[in-house]
Tab-separated table of C-alpha atoms in Angstrom:
chain	number	residue	atom	x	y	z
A	1	UNK	CA	-0.180	0.025	-0.197
A	2	UNK	CA	2.382	2.813	0.801
A	3	UNK	CA	4.635	2.326	-2.459
A	4	UNK	CA	1.788	2.373	-4.675
A	5	UNK	CA	2.035	6.082	-5.496
A	6	UNK	CA	5.344	4.302	-7.099
A	7	UNK	CA	4.376	2.122	-8.592
A	8	UNK	CA	5.865	1.582	-12.645
A	9	UNK	CA	2.874	1.281	-15.862
A	10	UNK	CA	2.506	-2.647	-16.396
A	11	UNK	CA	3.300	-1.672	-20.521
A	12	UNK	CA	6.466	-1.605	-21.664
A	13	UNK	CA	7.686	1.770	-22.968
A	14	UNK	CA	9.215	3.099	-25.618
A	15	UNK	CA	12.038	3.669	-23.873
A	16	UNK	CA	12.203	-0.001	-21.453
A	17	UNK	CA	15.655	-1.226	-23.448
A	18	UNK	CA	17.014	2.063	-21.700
A	19	UNK	CA	15.187	1.379	-18.171
A	20	UNK	CA	16.943	-2.613	-17.895
A	21	UNK	CA	20.322	-1.749	-19.320
A	22	UNK	CA	20.191	1.528	-16.768
A	23	UNK	CA	19.020	-0.822	-13.753
A	24	UNK	CA	20.932	-3.343	-14.653
A	25	UNK	CA	24.397	-0.868	-14.617
A	26	UNK	CA	23.125	0.508	-10.788
A	27	UNK	CA	22.500	-2.739	-9.469
A	28	UNK	CA	25.532	-3.858	-10.403
A	29	UNK	CA	26.865	-1.116	-9.104
A	30	UNK	CA	25.266	-1.454	-5.560
A	31	UNK	CA	26.639	-4.288	-5.935
A	32	UNK	CA	30.496	-3.761	-5.703
A	33	UNK	CA	29.896	-1.286	-4.068
A	34	UNK	CA	28.867	-3.464	-0.629
A	35	UNK	CA	31.158	-5.789	-1.385
A	36	UNK	CA	33.883	-3.354	-1.660
A	37	UNK	CA	32.538	-2.195	2.000
A	38	UNK	CA	32.620	-5.069	3.757
A	39	UNK	CA	35.497	-6.742	2.698
A	40	UNK	CA	37.088	-3.045	3.875
A	41	UNK	CA	35.517	-3.500	6.354
A	42	UNK	CA	36.256	-7.232	7.873
A	43	UNK	CA	40.151	-5.849	6.729
A	44	UNK	CA	39.965	-3.216	8.919
A	45	UNK	CA	38.452	-5.304	11.741
A	46	UNK	CA	40.852	-8.066	11.462
A	47	UNK	CA	43.775	-5.752	11.636
A	48	UNK	CA	42.949	-4.478	14.294
A	49	UNK	CA	42.959	-7.656	16.500
A	50	UNK	CA	46.015	-8.599	14.721
A	51	UNK	CA	47.371	-5.437	15.885
A	52	UNK	CA	45.835	-5.205	19.171
A	53	UNK	CA	50.130	-6.041	20.340
A	54	UNK	CA	51.309	-2.871	18.579
A	55	UNK	CA	48.281	-0.578	19.465
A	56	UNK	CA	48.495	-2.233	23.238
A	57	UNK	CA	52.080	-0.591	22.731
A	58	UNK	CA	50.741	2.641	21.347
A	59	UNK	CA	48.791	2.933	24.903
A	60	UNK	CA	52.098	2.091	26.487
A	61	UNK	CA	53.175	5.100	25.221
A	62	UNK	CA	50.591	8.123	25.917
A	63	UNK	CA	48.944	6.622	29.387
A	64	UNK	CA	53.458	7.730	30.793
A	65	UNK	CA	52.148	10.734	29.957
A	66	UNK	CA	50.182	13.136	31.871
A	67	UNK	CA	48.635	14.310	28.435
A	68	UNK	CA	48.511	10.732	26.740
A	69	UNK	CA	46.786	9.636	30.307
A	70	UNK	CA	44.591	12.982	29.254
A	71	UNK	CA	43.580	11.558	26.379
A	72	UNK	CA	43.393	8.299	26.647
A	73	UNK	CA	40.994	8.933	29.630
A	74	UNK	CA	38.781	11.617	27.115
A	75	UNK	CA	37.790	9.183	25.346
A	76	UNK	CA	36.941	6.804	27.654
A	77	UNK	CA	34.412	9.369	29.163
A	78	UNK	CA	32.754	10.344	25.698
A	79	UNK	CA	31.683	6.830	24.714
A	80	UNK	CA	30.602	5.801	28.363
A	81	UNK	CA	28.505	9.521	27.493
A	82	UNK	CA	27.791	8.177	24.350
A	83	UNK	CA	26.598	4.462	24.803
A	84	UNK	CA	24.856	6.154	27.840
A	85	UNK	CA	22.993	7.974	25.830
A	86	UNK	CA	21.859	5.701	23.567
A	87	UNK	CA	20.579	3.630	26.232
A	88	UNK	CA	18.394	6.439	27.941
A	89	UNK	CA	17.734	7.021	23.930
A	90	UNK	CA	16.821	3.766	23.347
A	91	UNK	CA	14.191	3.262	26.583
A	92	UNK	CA	12.585	6.000	25.651
A	93	UNK	CA	11.627	4.608	21.952
A	94	UNK	CA	10.005	1.241	23.723
A	95	UNK	CA	8.193	3.842	25.529
A	96	UNK	CA	6.671	5.785	21.881
A	97	UNK	CA	3.242	5.276	20.443
A	98	UNK	CA	1.438	6.546	17.852
A	99	UNK	CA	-1.590	8.447	18.322
A	100	UNK	CA	-4.614	6.401	16.384
A	101	UNK	CA	-5.977	9.627	13.751
A	102	UNK	CA	-10.168	10.083	14.900
A	103	UNK	CA	-12.860	10.318	12.943
A	104	UNK	CA	-13.646	12.327	10.173
A	105	UNK	CA	-16.731	13.851	12.439
A	106	UNK	CA	-13.356	15.357	15.434
A	107	UNK	CA	-10.960	15.696	12.760
A	108	UNK	CA	-10.317	19.564	12.509
A	109	UNK	CA	-10.083	22.809	10.447
A	110	UNK	CA	-6.798	21.980	8.722
A	111	UNK	CA	-4.925	24.311	6.252
A	112	UNK	CA	-2.151	22.574	4.126
A	113	UNK	CA	0.658	25.192	2.482
A	114	UNK	CA	3.446	24.329	0.123
A	115	UNK	CA	5.125	26.681	-0.258
A	116	UNK	CA	7.144	26.252	-4.169
A	117	UNK	CA	10.667	27.284	-5.673
A	118	UNK	CA	12.581	26.654	-8.792
A	119	UNK	CA	11.024	23.305	-7.892
A	120	UNK	CA	9.079	22.553	-11.689
A	121	UNK	CA	7.264	19.733	-12.079
A	122	UNK	CA	7.801	18.854	-8.431
A	123	UNK	CA	5.319	20.924	-7.442
A	124	UNK	CA	2.880	19.624	-9.179
A	125	UNK	CA	2.913	16.718	-8.003
A	126	UNK	CA	2.832	18.101	-4.349
A	127	UNK	CA	-0.568	19.369	-5.058
A	128	UNK	CA	-1.913	16.006	-6.580
A	129	UNK	CA	-0.462	13.970	-3.717
A	130	UNK	CA	-2.934	16.116	-1.461
A	131	UNK	CA	-5.421	16.877	-3.004
A	132	UNK	CA	-5.952	12.506	-3.301
A	133	UNK	CA	-5.702	12.453	0.110
A	134	UNK	CA	-7.949	10.607	2.307
A	135	UNK	CA	-8.945	14.262	4.456
A	136	UNK	CA	-12.438	15.380	4.660
A	137	UNK	CA	-13.069	17.834	1.453
A	138	UNK	CA	-14.496	19.738	2.879
A	139	UNK	CA	-12.608	20.574	5.917
A	140	UNK	CA	-8.552	20.869	3.845
A	141	UNK	CA	-8.155	24.161	3.221
A	142	UNK	CA	-4.513	23.959	-0.115
A	143	UNK	CA	-2.332	26.770	-0.313
A	144	UNK	CA	0.673	26.675	-2.730
A	145	UNK	CA	2.757	30.062	-2.925
A	146	UNK	CA	5.445	30.080	-5.582
A	147	UNK	CA	8.402	32.102	-4.314
A	148	UNK	CA	9.496	34.249	-6.723
A	149	UNK	CA	11.220	30.762	-9.302
A	150	UNK	CA	12.861	31.668	-11.932
A	151	UNK	CA	11.934	29.097	-13.935
A	152	UNK	CA	8.600	26.836	-14.754
A	153	UNK	CA	7.545	26.860	-9.995
A	154	UNK	CA	4.281	29.322	-10.872
A	155	UNK	CA	2.913	27.526	-14.939
A	156	UNK	CA	3.048	24.116	-13.265
A	157	UNK	CA	1.436	25.605	-10.030
A	158	UNK	CA	-0.792	26.721	-12.443
A	159	UNK	CA	-1.213	23.721	-14.501
A	160	UNK	CA	-2.318	21.730	-11.075
A	161	UNK	CA	-5.264	24.409	-10.889
A	162	UNK	CA	-6.792	23.605	-13.751
A	163	UNK	CA	-7.597	20.130	-13.412
A	164	UNK	CA	-7.866	21.011	-9.195
A	165	UNK	CA	-9.940	23.305	-9.871
A	166	UNK	CA	-10.972	24.887	-6.051
A	167	UNK	CA	-9.220	22.381	-3.939
A	168	UNK	CA	-5.830	24.112	-4.188
A	169	UNK	CA	-4.971	27.802	-4.469
A	170	UNK	CA	-2.087	29.616	-5.724
A	171	UNK	CA	-0.565	32.601	-4.642
A	172	UNK	CA	2.736	34.462	-6.362
A	173	UNK	CA	5.774	35.941	-4.575
A	174	UNK	CA	5.808	39.385	-6.368
A	175	UNK	CA	10.320	38.653	-5.893
A	176	UNK	CA	12.003	35.383	-3.817
A	177	UNK	CA	11.911	36.702	-0.386
A	178	UNK	CA	12.888	33.010	0.940
A	179	UNK	CA	10.896	30.327	2.694
A	180	UNK	CA	10.334	31.254	6.034
A	181	UNK	CA	8.210	34.418	4.564
A	182	UNK	CA	6.224	31.875	1.575
A	183	UNK	CA	5.150	30.396	5.267
A	184	UNK	CA	4.413	34.108	6.500
A	185	UNK	CA	1.930	34.547	3.449
A	186	UNK	CA	-0.139	31.106	4.064
A	187	UNK	CA	-0.313	31.896	7.912
A	188	UNK	CA	-1.489	34.498	7.469
A	189	UNK	CA	-4.181	33.244	4.287
A	190	UNK	CA	-5.200	30.404	6.180
A	191	UNK	CA	-7.803	29.313	8.435
A	192	UNK	CA	-7.009	26.314	9.884
A	193	UNK	CA	-7.631	25.201	13.127
A	194	UNK	CA	-4.666	23.049	12.307
A	195	UNK	CA	-1.208	23.903	9.938
A	196	UNK	CA	0.767	21.649	7.427
A	197	UNK	CA	3.715	22.521	5.604
A	198	UNK	CA	4.758	20.187	3.333
A	199	UNK	CA	7.354	20.600	1.060
A	200	UNK	CA	6.793	21.169	-2.314
A	201	UNK	CA	9.450	18.067	-3.733
A	202	UNK	CA	7.558	15.630	-1.059
A	203	UNK	CA	4.810	13.429	-1.974
A	204	UNK	CA	1.782	12.123	0.952
A	205	UNK	CA	0.472	9.328	1.567
A	206	UNK	CA	-3.325	9.050	1.546
A	207	UNK	CA	-3.966	8.804	5.879
A	208	UNK	CA	-0.842	10.875	5.898
A	209	UNK	CA	-2.732	14.296	6.337
A	210	UNK	CA	-5.294	12.329	9.566
A	211	UNK	CA	-2.746	10.962	10.804
A	212	UNK	CA	-0.982	14.459	11.634
A	213	UNK	CA	-3.509	16.304	12.310
A	214	UNK	CA	-5.314	13.586	14.676
A	215	UNK	CA	-2.809	14.278	18.195
A	216	UNK	CA	-4.682	17.867	18.042
A	217	UNK	CA	-7.437	16.293	19.176
A	218	UNK	CA	-7.273	14.444	22.077
A	219	UNK	CA	-4.039	15.968	23.223
A	220	UNK	CA	-4.005	19.920	24.192
A	221	UNK	CA	-0.220	19.836	24.988
A	222	UNK	CA	0.259	19.644	21.212
A	223	UNK	CA	1.232	21.737	19.592
A	224	UNK	CA	3.275	20.754	16.899
A	225	UNK	CA	3.945	17.262	15.333
A	226	UNK	CA	6.352	16.249	13.296
A	227	UNK	CA	6.157	13.967	10.379
A	228	UNK	CA	7.615	10.507	9.046
A	229	UNK	CA	10.252	12.058	6.600
A	230	UNK	CA	11.611	8.906	3.449
A	231	UNK	CA	13.669	9.191	0.447
A	232	UNK	CA	11.122	9.935	-2.523
A	233	UNK	CA	13.983	9.073	-5.239
A	234	UNK	CA	16.256	6.265	-3.080
A	235	UNK	CA	16.741	4.618	-6.748
A	236	UNK	CA	18.430	7.593	-8.562
A	237	UNK	CA	21.552	7.491	-6.822
A	238	UNK	CA	23.284	6.589	-4.909
A	239	UNK	CA	23.809	8.765	-2.151
A	240	UNK	CA	19.897	8.877	-2.062
A	241	UNK	CA	19.401	5.998	-1.673
A	242	UNK	CA	22.306	5.689	1.443
A	243	UNK	CA	20.973	8.232	3.086
A	244	UNK	CA	17.431	6.307	3.114
A	245	UNK	CA	18.468	4.051	6.090
A	246	UNK	CA	20.196	7.484	8.299
A	247	UNK	CA	16.753	9.400	7.359
A	248	UNK	CA	14.703	5.895	9.312
A	249	UNK	CA	17.069	5.855	11.515
A	250	UNK	CA	17.275	9.001	12.509
A	251	UNK	CA	13.100	9.529	12.632
A	252	UNK	CA	11.661	6.002	13.583
A	253	UNK	CA	14.332	5.831	15.776
A	254	UNK	CA	15.492	9.354	17.163
A	255	UNK	CA	12.437	11.196	16.590
A	256	UNK	CA	10.601	8.641	18.245
A	257	UNK	CA	12.450	8.664	21.355
A	258	UNK	CA	11.596	12.225	21.584
A	259	UNK	CA	8.482	12.409	20.800
A	260	UNK	CA	7.843	10.139	24.726
A	261	UNK	CA	9.714	13.393	26.067
A	262	UNK	CA	7.180	15.565	24.196
A	263	UNK	CA	10.102	16.917	22.771
A	264	UNK	CA	11.272	16.198	19.373
A	265	UNK	CA	13.376	18.725	18.571
A	266	UNK	CA	13.439	19.807	14.945
A	267	UNK	CA	9.875	19.808	12.895
A	268	UNK	CA	11.195	19.450	9.448
A	269	UNK	CA	10.104	21.011	6.788
A	270	UNK	CA	9.439	18.239	4.160
A	271	UNK	CA	6.159	17.950	6.618
A	272	UNK	CA	4.921	19.737	9.696
A	273	UNK	CA	1.796	20.272	11.499
A	274	UNK	CA	1.562	23.131	14.109
A	275	UNK	CA	-1.519	23.730	16.015
A	276	UNK	CA	-3.141	27.864	15.251
A	277	UNK	CA	-2.898	29.073	18.245
A	278	UNK	CA	0.678	27.950	18.807
A	279	UNK	CA	1.749	29.524	15.334
A	280	UNK	CA	-0.355	33.251	16.187
A	281	UNK	CA	1.689	33.095	19.491
A	282	UNK	CA	5.157	33.276	17.665
A	283	UNK	CA	4.454	34.882	14.603
A	284	UNK	CA	6.371	38.536	15.369
A	285	UNK	CA	8.792	36.816	16.945
A	286	UNK	CA	9.845	33.978	13.641
A	287	UNK	CA	9.425	36.248	10.709
A	288	UNK	CA	11.672	38.225	12.359
A	289	UNK	CA	14.541	35.814	13.969
A	290	UNK	CA	17.589	37.387	13.374
A	291	UNK	CA	20.920	36.251	14.294
A	292	UNK	CA	24.602	38.000	14.594
A	293	UNK	CA	21.901	40.366	13.850
A	294	UNK	CA	21.160	39.269	10.574
A	295	UNK	CA	17.489	38.853	9.328
A	296	UNK	CA	17.526	34.413	9.479
A	297	UNK	CA	16.971	33.279	6.587
A	298	UNK	CA	17.460	29.294	7.072
A	299	UNK	CA	16.777	27.055	9.783
A	300	UNK	CA	12.429	27.909	10.142
A	301	UNK	CA	12.364	24.823	11.082
A	302	UNK	CA	13.796	24.447	13.969
A	303	UNK	CA	12.764	28.095	14.768
A	304	UNK	CA	9.524	28.030	14.662
A	305	UNK	CA	9.717	24.220	16.880
A	306	UNK	CA	12.167	25.933	19.653
A	307	UNK	CA	8.846	28.882	19.928
A	308	UNK	CA	6.345	26.507	20.657
A	309	UNK	CA	7.893	24.741	23.406
A	310	UNK	CA	9.202	27.010	24.113
A	311	UNK	CA	5.513	28.849	25.039
A	312	UNK	CA	5.084	24.871	27.311
A	313	UNK	CA	4.270	22.779	24.512
A	314	UNK	CA	4.803	19.087	24.123
A	315	UNK	CA	5.915	18.973	20.386
A	316	UNK	CA	4.910	14.713	19.959
A	317	UNK	CA	6.084	13.426	16.058
A	318	UNK	CA	3.371	11.050	14.317
A	319	UNK	CA	5.890	7.433	12.890
A	320	UNK	CA	2.475	6.227	10.287
A	321	UNK	CA	2.822	10.496	8.682
A	322	UNK	CA	5.487	9.236	5.733
A	323	UNK	CA	6.176	12.529	2.627
A	324	UNK	CA	8.836	11.329	0.919
A	325	UNK	CA	10.996	13.661	-0.741
A	326	UNK	CA	13.578	14.936	-3.184
A	327	UNK	CA	17.351	14.979	-1.902
A	328	UNK	CA	20.517	15.602	-3.963
A	329	UNK	CA	22.317	13.661	-5.830
A	330	UNK	CA	25.348	14.963	-5.719
A	331	UNK	CA	28.219	15.523	-3.424
A	332	UNK	CA	28.612	19.555	-4.078
A	333	UNK	CA	24.308	19.934	-3.572
A	334	UNK	CA	24.536	17.694	-0.222
A	335	UNK	CA	26.746	18.745	1.603
A	336	UNK	CA	25.839	21.975	0.736
A	337	UNK	CA	22.286	21.209	2.588
A	338	UNK	CA	24.224	19.517	5.469
A	339	UNK	CA	25.251	23.385	6.295
A	340	UNK	CA	22.559	24.890	6.547
A	341	UNK	CA	20.997	22.181	8.873
A	342	UNK	CA	24.313	22.731	10.640
A	343	UNK	CA	24.158	26.080	10.506
A	344	UNK	CA	20.701	26.271	11.936
A	345	UNK	CA	21.137	24.064	14.812
A	346	UNK	CA	23.627	25.724	16.450
A	347	UNK	CA	21.816	28.787	16.373
A	348	UNK	CA	18.913	27.004	17.266
A	349	UNK	CA	21.044	25.486	20.289
A	350	UNK	CA	21.632	29.021	21.508
A	351	UNK	CA	17.927	29.763	20.950
A	352	UNK	CA	16.328	27.012	23.035
A	353	UNK	CA	19.695	27.281	25.693
A	354	UNK	CA	17.779	31.108	26.419
A	355	UNK	CA	14.650	28.913	27.911
A	356	UNK	CA	14.988	25.260	27.905
A	357	UNK	CA	16.547	25.082	31.453
A	358	UNK	CA	14.457	27.257	33.421
A	359	UNK	CA	10.110	26.006	34.208
A	360	UNK	CA	9.863	26.675	30.369
A	361	UNK	CA	6.209	23.661	31.147
A	362	UNK	CA	4.903	21.775	33.248
A	363	UNK	CA	5.807	18.643	34.006
A	364	UNK	CA	8.585	16.497	33.295
A	365	UNK	CA	11.895	18.872	31.803
A	366	UNK	CA	14.917	16.621	32.422
A	367	UNK	CA	14.823	14.774	29.645
A	368	UNK	CA	14.587	17.640	27.536
A	369	UNK	CA	16.963	19.048	29.213
A	370	UNK	CA	18.609	15.874	28.172
A	371	UNK	CA	18.980	15.829	24.470
A	372	UNK	CA	19.684	19.518	24.416
A	373	UNK	CA	22.667	18.834	26.506
A	374	UNK	CA	23.166	15.738	23.616
A	375	UNK	CA	23.253	18.334	20.923
A	376	UNK	CA	26.052	20.545	22.812
A	377	UNK	CA	28.636	17.977	23.105
A	378	UNK	CA	28.618	17.387	19.051
A	379	UNK	CA	29.240	20.573	19.258
A	380	UNK	CA	31.419	21.361	21.955
A	381	UNK	CA	33.772	18.219	20.782
A	382	UNK	CA	33.794	19.372	17.298
A	383	UNK	CA	37.316	20.341	15.999
A	384	UNK	CA	38.320	18.645	19.734
A	385	UNK	CA	37.959	15.894	17.094
A	386	UNK	CA	39.160	17.683	14.193
A	387	UNK	CA	42.306	17.932	15.859
A	388	UNK	CA	42.721	14.863	17.566
A	389	UNK	CA	41.911	13.261	14.118
A	390	UNK	CA	44.906	15.094	12.499
A	391	UNK	CA	47.430	14.863	14.936
A	392	UNK	CA	46.556	10.736	14.463
A	393	UNK	CA	46.807	10.707	11.049
A	394	UNK	CA	50.156	11.562	10.966
A	395	UNK	CA	51.583	10.254	13.636
A	396	UNK	CA	48.995	6.939	13.374
A	397	UNK	CA	47.788	6.352	10.403
A	398	UNK	CA	46.548	3.113	10.856
A	399	UNK	CA	45.697	3.539	14.163
A	400	UNK	CA	43.347	6.143	12.993
A	401	UNK	CA	42.349	3.861	9.819
A	402	UNK	CA	41.838	0.713	11.636
A	403	UNK	CA	39.873	2.499	15.004
A	404	UNK	CA	37.683	4.459	13.193
A	405	UNK	CA	36.065	1.327	10.772
A	406	UNK	CA	35.736	-0.207	13.662
A	407	UNK	CA	33.311	2.314	15.163
A	408	UNK	CA	31.923	2.174	11.806
A	409	UNK	CA	31.219	-1.606	12.260
A	410	UNK	CA	29.519	-1.147	15.689
A	411	UNK	CA	27.638	2.035	15.591
A	412	UNK	CA	26.692	1.485	11.861
A	413	UNK	CA	25.234	-1.858	13.205
A	414	UNK	CA	22.570	-0.142	15.442
A	415	UNK	CA	21.459	1.342	12.588
A	416	UNK	CA	21.534	-0.781	10.072
A	417	UNK	CA	19.933	-3.325	12.726
A	418	UNK	CA	16.978	-1.541	13.094
A	419	UNK	CA	16.322	-1.371	9.679
A	420	UNK	CA	15.805	-4.511	8.850
A	421	UNK	CA	13.291	-4.847	11.441
A	422	UNK	CA	11.234	-2.456	10.281
A	423	UNK	CA	11.405	-2.552	6.486
A	424	UNK	CA	13.873	-4.786	4.744
A	425	UNK	CA	16.849	-6.089	6.123
A	426	UNK	CA	18.525	-6.403	2.085
A	427	UNK	CA	18.389	-2.399	2.358
A	428	UNK	CA	19.848	-2.247	5.583
A	429	UNK	CA	23.490	-2.703	4.576
A	430	UNK	CA	23.692	0.493	2.539
A	431	UNK	CA	24.563	1.796	6.221
A	432	UNK	CA	28.165	0.750	6.411
A	433	UNK	CA	28.783	2.340	3.288
A	434	UNK	CA	26.555	5.606	4.448
A	435	UNK	CA	28.849	6.060	7.937
A	436	UNK	CA	31.644	4.964	5.455
A	437	UNK	CA	31.310	7.973	3.139
A	438	UNK	CA	30.316	10.032	6.164
A	439	UNK	CA	33.100	9.150	7.819
A	440	UNK	CA	35.485	10.010	5.312
A	441	UNK	CA	34.228	13.055	3.034
A	442	UNK	CA	31.468	14.973	5.356
A	443	UNK	CA	33.242	14.727	9.203
A	444	UNK	CA	34.543	19.135	8.542
A	445	UNK	CA	30.461	19.755	7.789
A	446	UNK	CA	29.470	20.659	11.294
A	447	UNK	CA	33.220	22.575	12.314
A	448	UNK	CA	32.787	25.250	8.393
A	449	UNK	CA	28.928	25.157	9.882
A	450	UNK	CA	30.591	26.727	13.797
A	451	UNK	CA	32.854	28.617	11.983
A	452	UNK	CA	30.268	30.371	9.323
A	453	UNK	CA	26.742	29.711	11.430
A	454	UNK	CA	26.603	34.132	11.228
A	455	UNK	CA	25.390	32.725	6.738
A	456	UNK	CA	22.007	33.003	5.542
A	457	UNK	CA	22.345	31.343	1.852
A	458	UNK	CA	20.021	28.808	1.394
A	459	UNK	CA	22.388	27.209	-1.282
A	460	UNK	CA	20.725	24.469	-2.854
A	461	UNK	CA	17.389	26.113	-4.363
A	462	UNK	CA	19.745	28.018	-7.089
A	463	UNK	CA	18.976	26.833	-11.305
A	464	UNK	CA	21.634	26.981	-13.330
A	465	UNK	CA	21.186	28.190	-16.634
A	466	UNK	CA	21.488	24.395	-18.263
A	467	UNK	CA	18.404	23.360	-15.808
A	468	UNK	CA	16.141	26.379	-16.358
A	469	UNK	CA	16.729	25.709	-20.154
A	470	UNK	CA	15.658	21.764	-19.579
A	471	UNK	CA	12.703	23.573	-17.919
A	472	UNK	CA	11.009	25.469	-20.503
A	473	UNK	CA	11.421	22.155	-22.971
A	474	UNK	CA	10.168	20.359	-20.929
A	475	UNK	CA	7.036	22.647	-20.239
A	476	UNK	CA	6.705	23.736	-24.483
A	477	UNK	CA	6.065	20.262	-24.824
A	478	UNK	CA	3.940	19.625	-21.629
C-alpha cells in the first residue's frame, strides 16, 4: 500500500530497453559498492585484532605522559557518555506510542501550505498527492505559494489548479524572499485550526494528513507534530539510497524517543503540523528572527519548533504519517544541505538554551535538557575531534584507519539492525557505506557550519542556465 503511489506502469514503454540497462548498471554498481564496503570493514576488523600488540604499545606510551593519560581518559569518558545516551534513547523509544487517526467528524479544519521555489514539475505532483488525501474535502484548505521562482514552477502550479479546480489556491510572491516569508503568507491566508506544511518536492500518502492532524484533537498540550520523512528518489542515485536508511533511523528511532518526552527538537520542512494558536503565539518573533544582527533566512522549521516548545506546548512525532521527499543526488548539493542544517542547529541550540533550563512548561523537563546537552556535546567536541583526527592521521595512520572503521562497524550495525527489523534486510546494509562516506567526506561539515553560522544562504535552490533551459523545454512539450 505504501509503495503504490510509486509503482511503474505494467505495460512496456518505448524506453524499456534503456530502463533495463540502467537498472542493470545500477544493480551492478550497488553490488560492487556493498561488496567493497564489507571487504574493507572485515579487513579493518582483522587488522585491529592482529595489530593489538602494536596498539597496546602505543597506548602504554601515551599513558606514560600526563597529556596521553588525559586523552585516554577523555576518550573512554566520551564513549561511556555516548553509550549511556543511546541506552537512554532506546528506553524512550520503547515507550513511544503513535496516536491513531480520529474519525472524520473529529478532524479539525486544516490548512496545508506548500511553499515552492524553482521546483518545476515537482510542485504539481505534490499538490496532486495532497488533493488525493482521504481528509474530508470540506475541512481541507490547500494553499501553494510560488516564492518568486526563476523557472516554470508557476506554470506547473497553474496547471495543477486547472486540473484540481477550487481544491487548491495558488499565490505568487512578487520576488524571492525565502521560504520563511512564503510560509508566513500562508499562515496569514490560512483559516484552519491546524496548519500542515509540506515541501514542494514531496509526496504524501493518502492517510498522512489525517494522521498528522489527529494528535491536536486528543492532546490539548500538543503544539506541533513532526512527520516521518523518507527518500523519494532513493532508486535514482547512490547518495539517496544510502540516506534512506539514515533517515529511517533519524526519524523512526530518534524522533520517536524525543516524542516520548514531548520534545521533538525539529519538525521537518518536508512535513510538519502546527496548532494555529501556537503559530500565532510566536509568528511575529519567528518572521523577525535575527542571528548576529542578520535576518534569519534558514532553519525556519527548527526555529518554529523552538518557539512552540518555549510556549509550553509539546512537540510530537507521528511514525505512520509518511512523506517521501527528494534529496540531493550529488555530493556538492548534499554538503550544502548539511551545512544549512548544521548552521541552523548552531543557532537554535543557542536559542533553546535560553529557555530550556528554566520553567518553560509544566511537568518533567529533565529529558528535554538531556537532549539539548547532547546537541551541545556534538558542537563542543567538533574542533577537538578534528584536531585529534589530524594528529592520529599524521602520527599513527594505521591506528586511525582501523579504529575508525571498527567504530563504523559498531555504530552502523545499530542503524542496519533497526532498518532490517522495521523495513528491509537487503536495504539495511547501506548503513555501512553511508557511515564510511560520511566519516571520510563529510566530517568537516559541523566545524565549518559553526565557523560560518552567521551566513544565511539557502545554497541548494539556485538553478543553472542548463537546468532552466531543460525545464523550459519540458513545459513546452507538456
